[in-house]
mmCIF file of C-alpha atoms in Angstrom:
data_model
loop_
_atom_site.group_PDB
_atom_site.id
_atom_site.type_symbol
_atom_site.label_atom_id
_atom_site.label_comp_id
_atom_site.label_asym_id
_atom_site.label_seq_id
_atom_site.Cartn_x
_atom_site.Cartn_y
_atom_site.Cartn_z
ATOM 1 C CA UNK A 8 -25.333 -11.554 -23.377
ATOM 2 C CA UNK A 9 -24.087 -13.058 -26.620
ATOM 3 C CA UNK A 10 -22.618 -10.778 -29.690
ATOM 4 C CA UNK A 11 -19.038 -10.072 -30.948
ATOM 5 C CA UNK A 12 -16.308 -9.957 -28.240
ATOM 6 C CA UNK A 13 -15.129 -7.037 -26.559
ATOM 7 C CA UNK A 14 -11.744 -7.315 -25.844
ATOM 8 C CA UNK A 15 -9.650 -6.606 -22.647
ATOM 9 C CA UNK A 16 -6.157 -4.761 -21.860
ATOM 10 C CA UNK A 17 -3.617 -5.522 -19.645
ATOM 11 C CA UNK A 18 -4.889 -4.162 -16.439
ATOM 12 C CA UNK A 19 -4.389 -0.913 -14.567
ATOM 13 C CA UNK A 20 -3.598 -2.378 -11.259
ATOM 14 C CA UNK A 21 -2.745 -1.499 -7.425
ATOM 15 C CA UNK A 22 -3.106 -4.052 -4.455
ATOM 16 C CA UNK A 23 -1.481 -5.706 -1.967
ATOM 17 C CA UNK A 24 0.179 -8.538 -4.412
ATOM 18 C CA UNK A 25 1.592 -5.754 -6.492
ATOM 19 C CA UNK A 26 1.103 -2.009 -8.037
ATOM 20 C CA UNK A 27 1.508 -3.923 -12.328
ATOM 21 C CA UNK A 28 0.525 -7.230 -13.515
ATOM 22 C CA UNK A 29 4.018 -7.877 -14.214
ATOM 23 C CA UNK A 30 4.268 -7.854 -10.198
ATOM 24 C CA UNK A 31 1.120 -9.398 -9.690
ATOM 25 C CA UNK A 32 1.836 -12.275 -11.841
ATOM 26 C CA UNK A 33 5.614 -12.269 -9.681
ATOM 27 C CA UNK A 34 3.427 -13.008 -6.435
ATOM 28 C CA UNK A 35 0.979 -14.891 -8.034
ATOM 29 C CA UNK A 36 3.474 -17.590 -9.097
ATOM 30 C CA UNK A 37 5.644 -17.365 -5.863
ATOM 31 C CA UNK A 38 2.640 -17.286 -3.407
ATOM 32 C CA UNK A 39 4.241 -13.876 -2.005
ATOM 33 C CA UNK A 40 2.161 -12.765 1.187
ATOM 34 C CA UNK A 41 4.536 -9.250 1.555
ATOM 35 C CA UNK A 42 1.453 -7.243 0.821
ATOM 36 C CA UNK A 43 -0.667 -9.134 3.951
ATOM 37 C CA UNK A 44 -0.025 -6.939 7.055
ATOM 38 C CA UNK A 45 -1.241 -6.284 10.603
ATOM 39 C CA UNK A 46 -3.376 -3.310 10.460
ATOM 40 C CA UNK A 47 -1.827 -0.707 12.632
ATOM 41 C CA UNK A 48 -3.700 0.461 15.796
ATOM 42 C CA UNK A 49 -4.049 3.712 14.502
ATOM 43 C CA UNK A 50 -5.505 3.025 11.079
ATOM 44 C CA UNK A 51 -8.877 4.147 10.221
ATOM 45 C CA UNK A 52 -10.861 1.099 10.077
ATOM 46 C CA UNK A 53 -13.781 0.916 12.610
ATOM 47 C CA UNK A 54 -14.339 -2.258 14.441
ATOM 48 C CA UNK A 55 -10.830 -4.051 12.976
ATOM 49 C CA UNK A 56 -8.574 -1.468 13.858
ATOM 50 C CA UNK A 57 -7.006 -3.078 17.207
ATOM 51 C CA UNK A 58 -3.665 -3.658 15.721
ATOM 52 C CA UNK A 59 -4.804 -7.624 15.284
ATOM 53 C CA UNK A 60 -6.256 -7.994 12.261
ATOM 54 C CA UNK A 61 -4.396 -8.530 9.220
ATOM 55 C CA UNK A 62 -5.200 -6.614 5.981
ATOM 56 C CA UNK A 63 -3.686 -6.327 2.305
ATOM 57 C CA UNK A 64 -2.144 -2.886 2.249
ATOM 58 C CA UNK A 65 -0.519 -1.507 -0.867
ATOM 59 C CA UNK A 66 2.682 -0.291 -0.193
ATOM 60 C CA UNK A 67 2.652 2.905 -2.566
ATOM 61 C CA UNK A 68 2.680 5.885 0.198
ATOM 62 C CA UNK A 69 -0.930 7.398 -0.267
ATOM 63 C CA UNK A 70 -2.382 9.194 2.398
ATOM 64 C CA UNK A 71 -4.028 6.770 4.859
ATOM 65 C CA UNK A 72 -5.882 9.216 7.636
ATOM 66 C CA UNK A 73 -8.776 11.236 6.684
ATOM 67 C CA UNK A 74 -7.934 14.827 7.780
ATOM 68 C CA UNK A 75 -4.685 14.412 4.490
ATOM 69 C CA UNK A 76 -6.945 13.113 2.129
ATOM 70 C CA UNK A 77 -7.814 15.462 -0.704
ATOM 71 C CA UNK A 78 -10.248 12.350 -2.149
ATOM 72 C CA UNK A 79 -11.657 9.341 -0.438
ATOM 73 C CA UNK A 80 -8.675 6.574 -0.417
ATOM 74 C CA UNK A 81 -10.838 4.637 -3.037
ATOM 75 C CA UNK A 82 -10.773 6.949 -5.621
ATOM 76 C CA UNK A 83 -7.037 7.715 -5.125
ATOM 77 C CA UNK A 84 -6.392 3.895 -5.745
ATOM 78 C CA UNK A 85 -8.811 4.385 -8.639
ATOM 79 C CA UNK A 86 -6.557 7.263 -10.045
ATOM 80 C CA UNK A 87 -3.402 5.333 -9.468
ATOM 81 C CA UNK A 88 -4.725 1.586 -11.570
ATOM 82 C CA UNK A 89 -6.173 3.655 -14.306
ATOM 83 C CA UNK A 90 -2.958 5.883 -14.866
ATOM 84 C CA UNK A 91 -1.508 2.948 -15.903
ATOM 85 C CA UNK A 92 -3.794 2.120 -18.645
ATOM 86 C CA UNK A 93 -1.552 4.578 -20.197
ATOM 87 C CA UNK A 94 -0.867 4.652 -23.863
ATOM 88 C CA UNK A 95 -3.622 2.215 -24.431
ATOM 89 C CA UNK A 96 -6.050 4.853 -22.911
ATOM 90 C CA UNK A 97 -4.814 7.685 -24.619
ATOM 91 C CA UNK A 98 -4.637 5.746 -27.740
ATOM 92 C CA UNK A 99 -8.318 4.782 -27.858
ATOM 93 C CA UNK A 100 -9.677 8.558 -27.443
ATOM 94 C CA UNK A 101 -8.022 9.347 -30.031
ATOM 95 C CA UNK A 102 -9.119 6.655 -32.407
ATOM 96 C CA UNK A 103 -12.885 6.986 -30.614
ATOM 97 C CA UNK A 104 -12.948 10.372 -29.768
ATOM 98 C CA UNK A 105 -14.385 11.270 -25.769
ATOM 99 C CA UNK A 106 -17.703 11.029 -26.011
ATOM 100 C CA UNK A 107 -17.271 7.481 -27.166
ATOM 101 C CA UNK A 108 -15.564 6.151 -24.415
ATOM 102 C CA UNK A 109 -17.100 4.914 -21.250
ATOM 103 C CA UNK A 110 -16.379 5.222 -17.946
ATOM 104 C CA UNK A 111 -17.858 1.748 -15.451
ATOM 105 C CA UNK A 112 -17.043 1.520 -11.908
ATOM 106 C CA UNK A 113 -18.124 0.127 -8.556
ATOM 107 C CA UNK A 114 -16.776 1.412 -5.236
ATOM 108 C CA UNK A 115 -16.991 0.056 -1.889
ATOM 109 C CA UNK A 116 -17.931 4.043 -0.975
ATOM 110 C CA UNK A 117 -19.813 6.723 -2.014
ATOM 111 C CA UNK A 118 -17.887 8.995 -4.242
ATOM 112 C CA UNK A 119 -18.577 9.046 -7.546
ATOM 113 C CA UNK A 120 -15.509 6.998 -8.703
ATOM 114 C CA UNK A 121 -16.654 6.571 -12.505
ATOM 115 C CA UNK A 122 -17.704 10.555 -12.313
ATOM 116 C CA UNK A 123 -14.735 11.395 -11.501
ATOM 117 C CA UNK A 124 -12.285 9.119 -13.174
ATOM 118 C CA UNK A 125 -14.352 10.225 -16.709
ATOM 119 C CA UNK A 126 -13.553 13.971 -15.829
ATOM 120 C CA UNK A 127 -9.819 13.593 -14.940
ATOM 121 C CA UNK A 128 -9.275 11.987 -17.908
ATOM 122 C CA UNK A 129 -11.628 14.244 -20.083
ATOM 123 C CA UNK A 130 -13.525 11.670 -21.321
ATOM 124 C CA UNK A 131 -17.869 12.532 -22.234
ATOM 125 C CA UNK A 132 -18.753 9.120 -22.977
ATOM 126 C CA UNK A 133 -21.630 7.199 -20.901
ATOM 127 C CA UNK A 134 -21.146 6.622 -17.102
ATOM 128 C CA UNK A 135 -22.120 3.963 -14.590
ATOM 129 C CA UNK A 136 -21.190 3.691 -10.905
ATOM 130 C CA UNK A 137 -22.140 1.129 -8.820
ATOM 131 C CA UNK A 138 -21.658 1.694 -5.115
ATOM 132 C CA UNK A 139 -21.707 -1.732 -3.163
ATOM 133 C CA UNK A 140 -19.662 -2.523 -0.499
ATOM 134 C CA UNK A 141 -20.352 -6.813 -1.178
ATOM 135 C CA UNK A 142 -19.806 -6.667 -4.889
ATOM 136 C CA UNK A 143 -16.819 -7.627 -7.078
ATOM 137 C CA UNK A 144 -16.505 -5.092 -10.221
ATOM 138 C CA UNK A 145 -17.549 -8.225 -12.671
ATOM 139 C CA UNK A 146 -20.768 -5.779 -12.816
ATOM 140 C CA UNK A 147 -19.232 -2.887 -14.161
ATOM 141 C CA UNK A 148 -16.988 -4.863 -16.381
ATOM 142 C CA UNK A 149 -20.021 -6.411 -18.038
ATOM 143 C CA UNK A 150 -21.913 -2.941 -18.159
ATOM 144 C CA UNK A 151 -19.169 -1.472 -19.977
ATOM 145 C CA UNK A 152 -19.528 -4.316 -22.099
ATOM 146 C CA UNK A 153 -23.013 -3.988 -22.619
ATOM 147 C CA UNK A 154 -22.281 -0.381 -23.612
ATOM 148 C CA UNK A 155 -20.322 -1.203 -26.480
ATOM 149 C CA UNK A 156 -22.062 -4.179 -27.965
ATOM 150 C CA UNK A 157 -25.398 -1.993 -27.503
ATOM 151 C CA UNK A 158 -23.262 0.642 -29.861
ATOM 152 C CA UNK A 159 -23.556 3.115 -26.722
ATOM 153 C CA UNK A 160 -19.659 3.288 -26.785
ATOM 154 C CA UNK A 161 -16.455 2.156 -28.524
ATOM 155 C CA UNK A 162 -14.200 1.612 -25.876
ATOM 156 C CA UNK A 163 -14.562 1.853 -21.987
ATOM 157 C CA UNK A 164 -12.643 2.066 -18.953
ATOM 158 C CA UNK A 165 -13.880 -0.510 -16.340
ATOM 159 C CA UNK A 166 -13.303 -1.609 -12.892
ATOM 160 C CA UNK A 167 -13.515 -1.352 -9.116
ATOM 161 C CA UNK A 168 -11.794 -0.129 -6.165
ATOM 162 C CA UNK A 169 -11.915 -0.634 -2.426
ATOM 163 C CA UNK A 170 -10.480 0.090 0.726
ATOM 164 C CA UNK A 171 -9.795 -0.864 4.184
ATOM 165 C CA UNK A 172 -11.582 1.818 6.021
ATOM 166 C CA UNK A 173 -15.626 0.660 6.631
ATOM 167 C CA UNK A 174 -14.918 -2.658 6.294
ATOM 168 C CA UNK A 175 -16.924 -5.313 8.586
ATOM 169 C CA UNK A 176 -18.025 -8.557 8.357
ATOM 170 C CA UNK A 177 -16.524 -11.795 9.083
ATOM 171 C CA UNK A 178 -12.467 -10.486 9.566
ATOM 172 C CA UNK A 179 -9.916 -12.708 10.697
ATOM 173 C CA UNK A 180 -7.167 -11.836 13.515
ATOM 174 C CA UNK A 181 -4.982 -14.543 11.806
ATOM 175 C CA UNK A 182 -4.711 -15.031 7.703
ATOM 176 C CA UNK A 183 -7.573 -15.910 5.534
ATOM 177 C CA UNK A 184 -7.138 -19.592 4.967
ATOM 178 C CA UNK A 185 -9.702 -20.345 1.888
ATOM 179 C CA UNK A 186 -11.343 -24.029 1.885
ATOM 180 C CA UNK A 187 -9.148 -25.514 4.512
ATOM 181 C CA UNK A 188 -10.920 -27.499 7.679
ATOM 182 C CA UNK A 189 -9.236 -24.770 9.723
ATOM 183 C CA UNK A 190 -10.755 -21.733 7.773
ATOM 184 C CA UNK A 191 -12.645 -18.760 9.698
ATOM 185 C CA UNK A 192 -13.258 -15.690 7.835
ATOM 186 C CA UNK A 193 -11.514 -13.255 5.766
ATOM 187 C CA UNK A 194 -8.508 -10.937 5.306
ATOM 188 C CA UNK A 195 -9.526 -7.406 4.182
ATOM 189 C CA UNK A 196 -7.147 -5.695 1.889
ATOM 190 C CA UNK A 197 -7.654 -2.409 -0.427
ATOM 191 C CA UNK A 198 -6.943 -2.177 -3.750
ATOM 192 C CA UNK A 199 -7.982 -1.374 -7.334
ATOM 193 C CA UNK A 200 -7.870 -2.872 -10.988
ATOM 194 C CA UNK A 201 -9.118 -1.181 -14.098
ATOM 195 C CA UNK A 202 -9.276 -2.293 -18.043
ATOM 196 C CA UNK A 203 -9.794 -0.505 -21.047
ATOM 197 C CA UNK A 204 -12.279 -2.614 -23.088
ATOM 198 C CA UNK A 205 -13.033 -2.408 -26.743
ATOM 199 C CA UNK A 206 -14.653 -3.742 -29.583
ATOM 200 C CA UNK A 207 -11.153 -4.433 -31.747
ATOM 201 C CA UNK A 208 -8.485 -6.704 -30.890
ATOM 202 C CA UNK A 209 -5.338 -4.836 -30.220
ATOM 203 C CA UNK A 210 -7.417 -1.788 -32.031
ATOM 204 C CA UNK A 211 -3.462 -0.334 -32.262
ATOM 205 C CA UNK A 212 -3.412 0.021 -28.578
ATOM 206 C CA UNK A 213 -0.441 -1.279 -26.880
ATOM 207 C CA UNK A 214 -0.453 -3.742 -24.527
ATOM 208 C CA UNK A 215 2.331 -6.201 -22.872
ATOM 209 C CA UNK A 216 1.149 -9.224 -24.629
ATOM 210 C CA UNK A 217 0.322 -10.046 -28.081
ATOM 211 C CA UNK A 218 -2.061 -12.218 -27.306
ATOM 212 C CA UNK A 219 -5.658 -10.927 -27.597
ATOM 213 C CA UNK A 220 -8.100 -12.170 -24.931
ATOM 214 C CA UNK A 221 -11.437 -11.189 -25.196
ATOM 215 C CA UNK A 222 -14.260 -11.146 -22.549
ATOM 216 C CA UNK A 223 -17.069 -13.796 -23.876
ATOM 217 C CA UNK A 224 -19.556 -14.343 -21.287
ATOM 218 C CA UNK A 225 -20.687 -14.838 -18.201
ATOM 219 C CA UNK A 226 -23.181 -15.965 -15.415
ATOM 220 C CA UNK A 227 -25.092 -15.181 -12.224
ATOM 221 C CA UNK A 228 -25.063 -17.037 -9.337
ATOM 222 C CA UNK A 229 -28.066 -17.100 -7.356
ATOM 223 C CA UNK A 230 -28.795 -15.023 -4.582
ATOM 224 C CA UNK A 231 -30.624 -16.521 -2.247
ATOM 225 C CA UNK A 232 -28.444 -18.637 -0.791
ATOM 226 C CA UNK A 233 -28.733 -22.171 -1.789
ATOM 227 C CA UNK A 234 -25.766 -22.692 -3.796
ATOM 228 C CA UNK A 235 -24.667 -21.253 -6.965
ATOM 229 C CA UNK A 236 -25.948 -21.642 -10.366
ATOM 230 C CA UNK A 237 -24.365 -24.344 -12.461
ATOM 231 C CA UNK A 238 -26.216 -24.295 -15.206
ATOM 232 C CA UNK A 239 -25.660 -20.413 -16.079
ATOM 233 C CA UNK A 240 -21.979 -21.212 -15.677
ATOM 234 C CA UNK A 241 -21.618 -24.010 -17.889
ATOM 235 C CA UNK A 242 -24.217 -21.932 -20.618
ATOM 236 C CA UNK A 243 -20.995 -19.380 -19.294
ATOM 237 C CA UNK A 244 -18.354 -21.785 -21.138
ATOM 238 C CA UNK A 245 -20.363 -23.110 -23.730
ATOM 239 C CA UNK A 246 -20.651 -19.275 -25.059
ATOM 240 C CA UNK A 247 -16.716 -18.979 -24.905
ATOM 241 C CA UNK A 248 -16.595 -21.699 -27.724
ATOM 242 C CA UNK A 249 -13.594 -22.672 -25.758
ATOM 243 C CA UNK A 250 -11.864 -26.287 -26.101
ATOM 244 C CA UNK A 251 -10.724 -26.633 -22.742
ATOM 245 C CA UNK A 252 -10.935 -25.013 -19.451
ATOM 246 C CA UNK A 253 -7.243 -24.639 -18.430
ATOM 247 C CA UNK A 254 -7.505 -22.398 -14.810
ATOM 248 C CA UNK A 255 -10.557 -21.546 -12.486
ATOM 249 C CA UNK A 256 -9.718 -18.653 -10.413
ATOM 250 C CA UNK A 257 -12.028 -19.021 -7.053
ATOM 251 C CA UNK A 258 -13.528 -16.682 -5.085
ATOM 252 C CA UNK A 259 -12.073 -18.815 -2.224
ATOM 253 C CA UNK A 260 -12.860 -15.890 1.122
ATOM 254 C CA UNK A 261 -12.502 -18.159 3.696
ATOM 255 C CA UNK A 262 -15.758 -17.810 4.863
ATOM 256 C CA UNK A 263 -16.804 -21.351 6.168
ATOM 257 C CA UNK A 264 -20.349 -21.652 4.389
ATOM 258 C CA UNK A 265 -19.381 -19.177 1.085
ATOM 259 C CA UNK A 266 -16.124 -22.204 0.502
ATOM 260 C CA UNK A 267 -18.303 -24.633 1.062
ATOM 261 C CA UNK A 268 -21.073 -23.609 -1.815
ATOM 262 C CA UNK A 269 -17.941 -22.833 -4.345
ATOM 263 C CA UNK A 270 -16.556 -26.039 -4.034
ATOM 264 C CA UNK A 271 -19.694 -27.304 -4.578
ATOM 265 C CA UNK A 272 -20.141 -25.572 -7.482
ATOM 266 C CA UNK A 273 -16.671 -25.829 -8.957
ATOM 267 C CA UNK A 274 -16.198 -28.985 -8.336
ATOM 268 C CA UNK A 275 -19.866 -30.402 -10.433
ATOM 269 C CA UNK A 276 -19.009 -27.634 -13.289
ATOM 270 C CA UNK A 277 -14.963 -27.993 -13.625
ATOM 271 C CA UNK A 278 -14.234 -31.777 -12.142
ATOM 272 C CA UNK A 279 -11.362 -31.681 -9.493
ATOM 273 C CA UNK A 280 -8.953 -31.999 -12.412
ATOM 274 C CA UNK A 281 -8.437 -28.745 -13.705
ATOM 275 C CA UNK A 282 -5.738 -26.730 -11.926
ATOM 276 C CA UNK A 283 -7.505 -23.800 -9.081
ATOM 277 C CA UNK A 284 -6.667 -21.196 -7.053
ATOM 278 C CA UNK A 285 -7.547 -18.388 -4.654
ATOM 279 C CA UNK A 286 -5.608 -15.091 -4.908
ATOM 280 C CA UNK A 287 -7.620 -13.696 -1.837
ATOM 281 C CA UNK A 288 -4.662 -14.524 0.476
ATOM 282 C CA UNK A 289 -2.223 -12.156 -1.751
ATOM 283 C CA UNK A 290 -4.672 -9.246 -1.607
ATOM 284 C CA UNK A 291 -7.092 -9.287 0.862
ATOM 285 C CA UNK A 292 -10.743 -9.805 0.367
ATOM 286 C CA UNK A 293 -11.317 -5.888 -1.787
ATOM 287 C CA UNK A 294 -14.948 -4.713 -1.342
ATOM 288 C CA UNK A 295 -15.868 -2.969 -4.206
ATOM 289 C CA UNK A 296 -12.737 -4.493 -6.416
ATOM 290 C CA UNK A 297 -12.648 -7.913 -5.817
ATOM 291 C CA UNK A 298 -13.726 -9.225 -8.955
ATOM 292 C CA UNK A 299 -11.374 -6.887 -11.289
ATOM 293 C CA UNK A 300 -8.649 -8.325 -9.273
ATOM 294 C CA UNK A 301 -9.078 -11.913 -9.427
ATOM 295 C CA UNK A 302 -9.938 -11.113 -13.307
ATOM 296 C CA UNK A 303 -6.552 -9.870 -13.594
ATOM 297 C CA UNK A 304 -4.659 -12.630 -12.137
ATOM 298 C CA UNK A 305 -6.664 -14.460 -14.703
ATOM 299 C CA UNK A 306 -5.202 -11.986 -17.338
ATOM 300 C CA UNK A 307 -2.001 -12.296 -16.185
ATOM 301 C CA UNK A 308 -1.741 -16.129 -16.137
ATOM 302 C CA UNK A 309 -2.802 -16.183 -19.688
ATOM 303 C CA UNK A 310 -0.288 -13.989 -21.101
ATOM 304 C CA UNK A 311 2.848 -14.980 -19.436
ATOM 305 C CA UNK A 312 5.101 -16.178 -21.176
ATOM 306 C CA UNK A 313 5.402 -19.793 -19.640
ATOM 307 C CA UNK A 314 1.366 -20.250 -18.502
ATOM 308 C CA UNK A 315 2.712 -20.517 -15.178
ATOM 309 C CA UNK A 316 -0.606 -20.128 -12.487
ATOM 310 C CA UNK A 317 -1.043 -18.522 -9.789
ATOM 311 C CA UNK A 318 -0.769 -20.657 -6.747
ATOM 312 C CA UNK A 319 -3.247 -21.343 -3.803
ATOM 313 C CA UNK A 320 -1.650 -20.243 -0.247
ATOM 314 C CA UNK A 321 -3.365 -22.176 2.177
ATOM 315 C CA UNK A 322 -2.154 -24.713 5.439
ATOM 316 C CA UNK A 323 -3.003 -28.144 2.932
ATOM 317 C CA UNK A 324 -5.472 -29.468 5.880
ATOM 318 C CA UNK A 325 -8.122 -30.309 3.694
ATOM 319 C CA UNK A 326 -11.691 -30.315 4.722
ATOM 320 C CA UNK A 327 -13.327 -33.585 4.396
ATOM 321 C CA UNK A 328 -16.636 -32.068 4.330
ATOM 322 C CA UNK A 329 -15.614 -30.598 0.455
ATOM 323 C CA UNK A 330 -14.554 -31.703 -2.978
ATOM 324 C CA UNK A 331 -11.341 -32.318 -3.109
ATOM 325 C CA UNK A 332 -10.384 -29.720 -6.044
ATOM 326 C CA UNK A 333 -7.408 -29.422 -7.683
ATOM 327 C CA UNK A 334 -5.631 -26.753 -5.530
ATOM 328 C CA UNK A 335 -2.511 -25.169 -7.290
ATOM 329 C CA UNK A 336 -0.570 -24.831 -3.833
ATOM 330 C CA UNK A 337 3.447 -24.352 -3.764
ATOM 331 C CA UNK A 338 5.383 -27.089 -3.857
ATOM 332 C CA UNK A 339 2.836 -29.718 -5.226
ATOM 333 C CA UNK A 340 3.687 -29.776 -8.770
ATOM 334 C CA UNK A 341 4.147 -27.268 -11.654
ATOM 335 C CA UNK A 342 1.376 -26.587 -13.660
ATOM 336 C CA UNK A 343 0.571 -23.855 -16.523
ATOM 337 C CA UNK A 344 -1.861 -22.844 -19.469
ATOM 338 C CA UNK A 345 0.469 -24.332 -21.835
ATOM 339 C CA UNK A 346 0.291 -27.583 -19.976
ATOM 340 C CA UNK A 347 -3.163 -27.840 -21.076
ATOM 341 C CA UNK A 348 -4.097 -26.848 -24.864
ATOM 342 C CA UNK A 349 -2.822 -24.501 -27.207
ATOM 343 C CA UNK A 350 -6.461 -22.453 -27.056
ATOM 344 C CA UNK A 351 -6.993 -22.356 -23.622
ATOM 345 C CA UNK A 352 -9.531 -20.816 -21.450
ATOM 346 C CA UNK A 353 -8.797 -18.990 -18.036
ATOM 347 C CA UNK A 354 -12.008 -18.798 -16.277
ATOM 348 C CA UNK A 355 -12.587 -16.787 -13.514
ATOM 349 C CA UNK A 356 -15.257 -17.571 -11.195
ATOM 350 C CA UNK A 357 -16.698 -15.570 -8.609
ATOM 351 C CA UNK A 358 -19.627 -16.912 -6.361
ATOM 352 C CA UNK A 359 -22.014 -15.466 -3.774
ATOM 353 C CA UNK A 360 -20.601 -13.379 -0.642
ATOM 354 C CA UNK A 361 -23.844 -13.280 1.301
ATOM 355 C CA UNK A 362 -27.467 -12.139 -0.578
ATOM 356 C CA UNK A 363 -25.548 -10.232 -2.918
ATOM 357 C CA UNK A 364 -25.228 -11.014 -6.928
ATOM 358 C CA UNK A 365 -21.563 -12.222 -8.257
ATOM 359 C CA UNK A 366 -20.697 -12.969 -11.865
ATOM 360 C CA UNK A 367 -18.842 -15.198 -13.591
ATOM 361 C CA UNK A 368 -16.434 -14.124 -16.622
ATOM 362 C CA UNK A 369 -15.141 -15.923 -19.126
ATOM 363 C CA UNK A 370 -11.838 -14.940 -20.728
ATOM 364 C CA UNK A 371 -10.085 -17.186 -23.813
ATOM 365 C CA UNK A 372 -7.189 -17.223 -26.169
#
């Protein structure tokens, strides 16, 4: 898609890394694993729930068994991330109206999360859900965007959420350990993250930054597992009109042949020069939320105050089989946006789980 840019808030946000991007960009910096727990042997979460699997749990005390929840955990993390879109929220229905505000989400469940989150906050603009368990949220983030450069909608509310419960796949008993020799699988966590979008920057809404970042473009990678595509993600950055690329967020799960591909990838787009990271180990690999997540680290490394990234928690053995990126790890050096160029671009890049499509979005100052 190419048009005018629709612009992005601070993000509503609840994981294991932190329940406000002023937290999340706290653990971000400081590599803070508090959130990354051993799922106890009573939760309900199929096939991982032996009480040795680690998971990213948020720590806010919502119901976690069934028979007490009055909604399906998902949409209660839903709730909480887009209650603190706030002001900005309230703000843009009344300079819209409700019927011109959009509601976009994905869920890792069935239960009508976009639906819902439109009619608890009385809003009657277009809806989209997306229920799939593999995806990230870059797809409703982009749909909302299509809704409002289509002139469909003025301002929308986008996202995803996920939880623990009905998660399979490739878990780890020990910590997800993205693109080291030693990795094995993933961490599961639960979580949400939610932006209001709109066509203005600022557009009088309040935010915690002055600086307006807008969402430019993006690209798919391809799904049938032979690597990603370059090509859309360099047309990706060329569409940004940006001057430099100053942070790639990575999907980074730990799977062995998913790391493998991104480095790949990252490596013949980006160079091994510019500073990367994978927030997976402070949340948990989120079904269903994934991608809002990682966009928000993104967010929140290019509106501190000081640039600083966020780092990439791993064990440093380095598989000789990859390219050998540029891994923002603790203790290596100090790196930030405002190392690199006064217009910066944080680009966050999300590749291929399995058969399933991923996007990449581009965000810039």
């Amino acid at each position: 898609m190419s048009g005018r840019p629709v612009y992005l808030s601070a993000p509503g946000v609840i994981c294991a890394a932190g329940s406000s991007v002023q937290a999340l960009r706290i653990s971000a910096v400081s590599g803070s694993q508090k959130g990354i727990q051993l799922l106890p042997a009573d939760h309900d979460g199929g096939e991982a729930a032996s009480g040795t699997h680690y998971a990213g749990l948020v720590e806010e005390p919502l119901a976690r068994h069934a028979k007490e929840l009055s909604a399906p955990r998902s949409l209660l993390l839903a709730q909480k991330a887009v209650q603190q879109l706030g002001e900005a929220a309230a703000a843009a229905r009344d300079r819209y109206g409700a019927d011109r505000i959009a509601v976009c989400a994905c869920s890792d469940i069935r239960c009508d999360t976009a639906a819902q989150l439109s009619g608890r906050f009385k809003l009657t603009g277009p809806v989209w859900e997306c229920f799939a368990p593999l995806d990230s949220a870059a797809g409703a983030i982009i749909q909302a965007a299509e809704f409002i450069r289509a002139g469909k909608a003025d301002a929308a509310i986008a996202g995803g959420a996920g939880s623990i419960p009905g998660c399979s796949g490739e878990a780890v008993r020990g910590l997800i350990n993205p693109f080291s020799r030693n990795r094995c699988g993933t961490t599961y966590g639960e979580g949400a993250a939610f932006f209001l979008l709109t066509a203005e920057a600022a557009a009088g809404m309040k935010t915690d930054s002055d600086v307006p970042v807008q969402l430019r473009a993006w690209s798919s990678v391809r799904t049938d597992g032979d690597g990603a595509d370059t090509a859309g993600m360099r047309q990706a950055i060329d569409a940004a009109h940006a001057d430099a690329v100053g942070y790639v967020n990575l999907h980074g799960s730990g799977i062995p042949d998913c790391d493998a591909m991104e480095a790949a990838a990252a490596a013949a787009v980006f160079g091994t020069d510019v500073p990367m990271s994978g927030t997976k180990p402070l949340t948990g690999y989120v079904p269903g939320a994934a991608g809002a997540l990682e966009l928000s680290f993104c967010y929140a490394a290019l509106t501190a105050p000081d640039g600083a990234l966020p780092v990439h928690v791993w064990d440093y053995c380095a598989d000789a089989g990859l390219p050998r990126l540029n891994l923002h790890a603790v203790g290596m050096y100090e790196r930030s946006m405002n190392d690199r160029t006064s217009r910066g671009l944080c680009v966050y890049a999300c590749h291929t789980i399995c058969a399933g499509s991923a996007q990449t979005l581009v965000i810039s100052r």
